[in-house]
Coordinates of C-alpha atoms in Angstrom, one line a residue:
M1 CA 42.2 36.4 -134.8
T2 CA 38.6 34.9 -133.9
S3 CA 38.6 33.7 -137.6
W4 CA 42.2 31.6 -137.5
L5 CA 40.7 29.0 -135.1
Q6 CA 38.0 27.7 -137.7
Q7 CA 41.1 26.8 -140.4
T8 CA 43.0 23.7 -140.4
P9 CA 45.9 24.0 -137.2
S10 CA 49.1 24.6 -139.2
F11 CA 52.7 25.6 -138.3
T12 CA 51.8 29.5 -140.1
N13 CA 48.8 29.5 -137.3
V14 CA 50.7 27.9 -134.5
L15 CA 53.3 30.6 -135.6
L16 CA 51.0 33.9 -135.9
F17 CA 49.1 32.8 -132.5
S18 CA 52.5 32.5 -130.7
M19 CA 53.5 35.9 -131.6
A20 CA 50.0 37.2 -130.9
A21 CA 50.9 35.7 -127.3
I22 CA 54.0 37.1 -126.6
V23 CA 52.8 40.9 -128.1
L24 CA 49.8 40.5 -125.3
L25 CA 52.6 39.6 -122.9
L26 CA 54.5 42.7 -123.6
V27 CA 51.2 44.6 -123.6
V28 CA 50.2 43.4 -120.4
L29 CA 54.1 43.4 -118.7
A30 CA 53.9 47.2 -119.8
F31 CA 50.7 47.7 -118.1
V32 CA 51.9 46.3 -115.1
T33 CA 55.0 48.5 -114.9
Y34 CA 53.3 51.4 -115.0
A35 CA 50.2 50.9 -113.5
I36 CA 52.5 50.4 -110.2
Y37 CA 54.1 53.6 -111.5
F38 CA 50.8 55.9 -111.7
E39 CA 49.7 53.9 -108.6
R40 CA 52.8 55.2 -106.6
K41 CA 51.9 59.1 -108.1
V42 CA 48.1 59.0 -107.7
I43 CA 48.0 57.9 -104.1
G44 CA 51.4 60.3 -103.7
W45 CA 48.7 63.3 -105.1
M46 CA 45.8 62.5 -103.2
Q47 CA 47.8 62.4 -99.7
L48 CA 49.8 65.3 -100.4
R49 CA 52.9 63.5 -100.9
Y50 CA 55.6 62.7 -103.7
G51 CA 55.7 60.0 -105.8
P52 CA 58.7 58.9 -107.7
N53 CA 60.4 61.4 -109.2
R54 CA 64.2 60.8 -109.3
V55 CA 64.9 57.7 -111.6
G56 CA 64.4 59.1 -115.5
P57 CA 62.5 62.0 -116.4
L58 CA 59.5 62.6 -114.0
G59 CA 60.6 59.1 -112.3
L60 CA 59.4 56.8 -115.3
L61 CA 62.2 54.6 -115.0
Q62 CA 61.8 54.0 -111.5
T63 CA 59.2 51.0 -111.8
V64 CA 61.7 49.9 -114.4
S65 CA 64.4 49.8 -111.5
D66 CA 62.4 48.3 -109.2
V67 CA 62.0 45.5 -111.5
A68 CA 65.4 44.9 -112.7
K69 CA 66.6 44.7 -108.8
L70 CA 63.9 41.9 -108.5
L71 CA 65.3 39.9 -111.2
I72 CA 68.8 40.2 -110.0
K73 CA 68.4 39.5 -106.5
E74 CA 69.3 36.0 -105.3
D75 CA 66.8 33.7 -105.0
T76 CA 66.5 32.1 -101.7
R77 CA 64.7 29.5 -100.1
P78 CA 64.1 28.1 -96.3
K79 CA 65.9 24.9 -95.8
N80 CA 62.6 23.0 -94.8
A81 CA 60.6 24.0 -97.4
D82 CA 59.0 21.7 -100.0
R83 CA 61.3 22.3 -102.7
A84 CA 59.2 21.7 -105.8
L85 CA 55.6 23.6 -104.2
F86 CA 57.7 26.1 -103.3
T87 CA 58.5 26.5 -106.8
L88 CA 55.1 25.8 -108.4
A89 CA 53.5 28.3 -106.3
P90 CA 54.5 31.4 -108.0
I91 CA 53.7 29.6 -111.5
L92 CA 50.2 28.3 -110.4
A93 CA 49.4 32.2 -109.1
Y94 CA 50.6 33.8 -112.4
A95 CA 49.5 31.6 -115.0
P96 CA 45.8 31.3 -114.9
A97 CA 45.8 35.7 -114.3
F98 CA 47.2 35.5 -118.1
A99 CA 45.5 32.8 -119.8
V100 CA 41.9 34.2 -118.7
L101 CA 42.7 36.9 -121.3
A102 CA 42.6 34.9 -124.2
V103 CA 38.8 35.1 -124.0
M104 CA 38.7 38.7 -123.6
P105 CA 37.2 40.5 -126.5
F106 CA 39.0 43.7 -126.8
T107 CA 37.2 45.2 -129.7
D108 CA 34.9 43.0 -132.2
K109 CA 37.8 42.0 -134.1
L110 CA 40.7 41.6 -131.4
Q111 CA 40.3 38.8 -130.0
F112 CA 42.0 35.3 -129.0
A113 CA 39.4 33.1 -128.5
D114 CA 35.5 33.5 -129.3
L115 CA 34.1 30.9 -126.3
G116 CA 30.7 30.4 -125.8
I117 CA 31.4 29.9 -122.5
G118 CA 33.8 33.1 -122.1
V119 CA 32.3 34.1 -118.8
L120 CA 32.5 30.5 -117.0
Y121 CA 36.1 30.3 -118.4
Y122 CA 37.0 33.3 -116.7
I123 CA 35.4 32.3 -113.3
A124 CA 36.9 28.7 -113.7
L125 CA 40.6 29.7 -114.5
S126 CA 40.2 32.8 -111.6
G127 CA 39.6 30.4 -109.3
I128 CA 42.7 27.9 -109.7
S129 CA 44.7 31.2 -108.5
V130 CA 43.9 30.7 -104.5
M131 CA 45.6 27.6 -105.0
G132 CA 48.6 29.2 -105.6
V133 CA 48.4 31.2 -102.8
I134 CA 47.6 28.3 -100.6
T135 CA 50.3 26.4 -102.1
A136 CA 53.1 29.0 -101.2
G137 CA 51.6 29.1 -97.7
W138 CA 52.0 25.9 -97.0
A139 CA 55.4 25.0 -98.9
S140 CA 57.1 27.8 -97.3
N141 CA 57.1 26.3 -93.5
N142 CA 56.5 29.2 -92.0
K143 CA 53.2 29.7 -89.5
Y144 CA 52.8 33.4 -90.7
S145 CA 52.9 32.1 -94.6
L146 CA 50.3 29.6 -93.7
I147 CA 47.9 32.1 -92.0
G148 CA 48.2 34.5 -94.6
G149 CA 47.5 31.5 -97.3
M150 CA 44.6 30.2 -95.2
R151 CA 43.2 34.0 -95.1
S152 CA 43.4 34.4 -98.9
A153 CA 41.5 30.8 -99.7
A154 CA 38.6 31.7 -97.1
Q155 CA 38.7 35.5 -98.4
M156 CA 38.7 34.3 -101.9
I157 CA 36.2 31.7 -102.1
S158 CA 34.0 33.9 -100.0
Y159 CA 33.9 36.5 -102.5
E160 CA 34.0 34.6 -105.4
V161 CA 30.1 33.3 -104.7
P162 CA 28.8 37.1 -104.9
L163 CA 31.0 37.7 -108.2
V164 CA 29.4 34.8 -110.2
M165 CA 25.9 35.4 -108.3
S166 CA 26.7 39.4 -109.4
V167 CA 27.5 38.0 -113.2
V168 CA 23.9 36.0 -113.5
G169 CA 21.9 39.5 -113.8
V170 CA 23.8 40.3 -116.7
V171 CA 23.7 36.9 -118.2
L172 CA 19.7 36.8 -117.6
M173 CA 19.3 40.1 -119.8
T174 CA 21.9 39.0 -122.7
G175 CA 20.4 35.4 -122.9
S176 CA 24.3 34.4 -123.6
L177 CA 27.7 33.4 -121.9
N178 CA 29.6 34.8 -124.8
L179 CA 31.4 37.9 -124.1
K180 CA 31.0 39.3 -127.7
D181 CA 27.3 39.1 -127.3
I182 CA 27.3 40.4 -123.9
V183 CA 29.1 43.4 -125.6
Y184 CA 26.6 43.4 -128.5
A185 CA 23.4 43.5 -126.2
Q186 CA 24.3 47.1 -124.8
Q187 CA 24.1 48.6 -128.1
D188 CA 21.4 50.6 -126.5
M189 CA 22.0 51.1 -123.2
W190 CA 24.9 49.8 -120.9
N191 CA 24.2 46.9 -118.0
I192 CA 25.6 49.4 -115.4
I193 CA 22.4 51.4 -115.7
P194 CA 19.6 48.2 -115.5
Q195 CA 22.6 46.5 -113.3
I196 CA 23.0 48.5 -110.9
L197 CA 23.2 46.4 -108.0
G198 CA 24.9 43.6 -109.7
F199 CA 27.8 46.3 -110.8
G200 CA 27.8 47.3 -107.0
V201 CA 28.4 43.8 -105.8
F202 CA 30.8 42.9 -108.8
L203 CA 33.2 45.7 -108.3
I204 CA 33.6 45.2 -104.3
A205 CA 33.8 41.4 -104.7
A206 CA 36.4 42.0 -107.5
Q207 CA 38.1 44.3 -105.1
A208 CA 38.6 41.9 -102.8
E209 CA 39.2 39.1 -105.2
L210 CA 42.3 40.9 -106.2
N211 CA 43.1 40.9 -102.1
R212 CA 43.3 44.9 -102.7
S213 CA 42.8 47.1 -100.2
P214 CA 40.4 47.5 -98.3
F215 CA 40.3 43.8 -98.5
D216 CA 44.3 43.1 -98.5
L217 CA 44.4 40.6 -95.1
P218 CA 46.2 37.8 -97.0
E219 CA 49.3 40.6 -96.8
A220 CA 48.2 42.7 -93.4
E221 CA 52.2 43.5 -92.7
S222 CA 51.1 44.5 -89.1
E223 CA 49.9 41.0 -88.4
L224 CA 51.9 38.6 -90.8
V225 CA 54.8 40.4 -91.9
A226 CA 53.7 40.3 -95.5
G227 CA 51.6 37.5 -95.7
Y228 CA 51.7 33.9 -98.3
H229 CA 54.9 35.3 -100.2
V230 CA 57.1 36.1 -96.9
E231 CA 59.8 33.7 -97.5
Y232 CA 59.8 34.4 -101.3
S233 CA 62.4 36.8 -102.8
G234 CA 63.4 37.5 -106.4
F235 CA 61.8 36.8 -109.3
R236 CA 59.2 34.5 -107.6
F237 CA 58.5 37.4 -105.5
A238 CA 57.7 39.6 -108.3
M239 CA 55.7 36.7 -110.0
F240 CA 53.1 37.2 -107.1
M241 CA 53.3 40.7 -107.5
L242 CA 53.2 40.2 -111.2
S243 CA 50.0 38.4 -111.1
E244 CA 48.2 40.8 -108.8
Y245 CA 48.4 43.4 -111.7
V246 CA 47.5 41.0 -114.2
Y247 CA 44.0 40.2 -112.7
M248 CA 43.7 43.8 -112.5
F249 CA 44.2 44.2 -116.0
G250 CA 41.7 41.0 -116.6
M251 CA 39.0 42.3 -114.0
G252 CA 39.1 45.7 -115.4
A253 CA 38.8 44.0 -119.0
L254 CA 35.7 41.7 -117.4
I255 CA 34.3 44.8 -115.5
T256 CA 34.1 46.8 -118.8
I257 CA 32.8 43.8 -121.3
L258 CA 29.7 43.0 -118.8
F259 CA 28.9 46.4 -117.8
L260 CA 30.6 49.7 -119.8
G261 CA 29.4 48.3 -123.0
G262 CA 33.0 47.2 -123.9
W263 CA 34.3 49.1 -127.1
L264 CA 31.2 50.7 -127.9
P265 CA 31.1 54.5 -127.7
I266 CA 28.8 56.2 -125.4
H267 CA 26.8 57.8 -128.1
P268 CA 26.5 57.0 -132.0
S269 CA 27.8 60.2 -132.6
L270 CA 31.0 59.5 -131.6
S271 CA 31.2 56.3 -133.3
F272 CA 34.4 57.7 -135.5
I273 CA 36.7 56.9 -132.8
P274 CA 38.6 53.6 -132.9
P275 CA 37.0 50.5 -131.0
I276 CA 39.8 50.0 -128.7
I277 CA 40.3 53.9 -127.7
W278 CA 36.8 53.2 -126.1
F279 CA 38.0 50.6 -124.6
I280 CA 41.0 51.8 -122.9
L281 CA 39.4 54.7 -121.9
K282 CA 36.6 52.9 -119.4
F283 CA 39.4 50.2 -118.7
M284 CA 41.4 53.2 -117.7
C285 CA 38.5 54.6 -115.5
Y286 CA 38.3 51.6 -113.3
V287 CA 42.1 51.0 -112.9
F288 CA 42.2 54.5 -111.6
L289 CA 39.0 54.1 -109.3
Q290 CA 41.4 51.4 -108.0
F291 CA 44.4 53.7 -106.7
W292 CA 41.4 55.9 -105.6
I293 CA 40.5 53.0 -102.8
R294 CA 43.7 52.2 -102.0
A295 CA 44.5 55.8 -101.1
T296 CA 41.4 56.5 -98.9
M297 CA 40.1 53.7 -97.2
P298 CA 41.1 51.5 -93.6
R299 CA 41.7 47.9 -94.2
F300 CA 38.8 45.9 -92.8
R301 CA 39.0 43.3 -89.8
A302 CA 38.9 39.6 -90.9
D303 CA 35.6 39.2 -89.1
Q304 CA 33.9 42.3 -90.9
L305 CA 35.4 41.2 -94.5
M306 CA 33.8 37.4 -94.0
G307 CA 30.8 38.9 -92.5
F308 CA 30.3 41.5 -95.1
A309 CA 30.6 38.9 -98.1
W310 CA 27.9 36.4 -96.6
K311 CA 25.5 39.1 -94.6
G312 CA 25.8 41.7 -97.2
L313 CA 26.9 41.3 -100.6
L314 CA 25.3 37.7 -101.1
P315 CA 21.8 39.1 -100.3
I316 CA 22.0 42.0 -102.5
A317 CA 23.1 39.3 -105.3
L318 CA 20.2 37.2 -104.5
L319 CA 18.1 40.1 -104.7
N320 CA 19.4 41.2 -107.8
I321 CA 18.8 38.0 -109.9
L322 CA 15.5 38.1 -108.6
L323 CA 14.5 41.8 -110.2
T324 CA 16.1 41.2 -113.2
A325 CA 14.3 37.7 -113.4
V326 CA 10.7 39.3 -112.8
V327 CA 11.7 42.2 -114.7
I328 CA 12.4 40.0 -118.0
S329 CA 9.4 37.9 -117.1
F330 CA 7.0 40.9 -117.4
Q331 CA 8.7 42.0 -120.4
K332 CA 8.2 38.5 -122.1
G333 CA 4.2 38.4 -120.9
F334 CA 5.0 35.1 -118.7
I335 CA 3.7 37.6 -115.6

């Protein structure tokens, strides 16, 4: 795919890229559909409950029916809501979540765009989604929605800082912002070993960025009635839920690339297994961890959440950068 970018744009190239984008969209939609199913099954198993087991064999069509129900429900809008912004908010939340996948190298050949600044591209685009949440809270003309939007803005901006800082150690070790270069640099050892502090910070900050338990305060039902999307119904509500799981897909792909060696095998003797299989296995381990955390951890209080970002994760991320810089300086003989 990458070689197409070096050719003169033509109708054929545009058509091929469009078809590939549609295929990726279908893959992501299939992931979202059955990630919800497996999340419900895994949480049910951990909490000694039944998951979906009625619609289709083993309940496999339960999420499909839920999606169909959302798509055919009436699209309601509050009378005093800002019509344009109310319509725009779900798009602002979803579009960046899908656009970040353009730079993800799933294998050494399976990638849409091989950007030299792939890490910055992901960080920059992912930050736009908070605008969709704020816009939804403001445009709904609902105090609960507004509080949920403001909570989300404060949370996502706060945890964006340690998230970015945790990646700096990887960039220092690799000497590149290119995601492929970062994977190639892990031929001998995955970054999770020398960057265990950065990995821990990234994992926790990513959980908060995704607004998932135990950091799901923007959707704290006990006090916000569902938060920023309380006034949304039908397919617009579905777009907010879709953006959350698409971001999980993107964050899982990114953490696999940055810390888990991407498509590289655990040992060279296992290189006969296709690279995409290695990528999927590592990616699914991260997704399972997400489900595990949601099933077992209680929600943070708002003050605990904000204090944890600035007083806990940020100092650890800065310490990781310092230690990485010192080790690299020793290795190159600067110290």
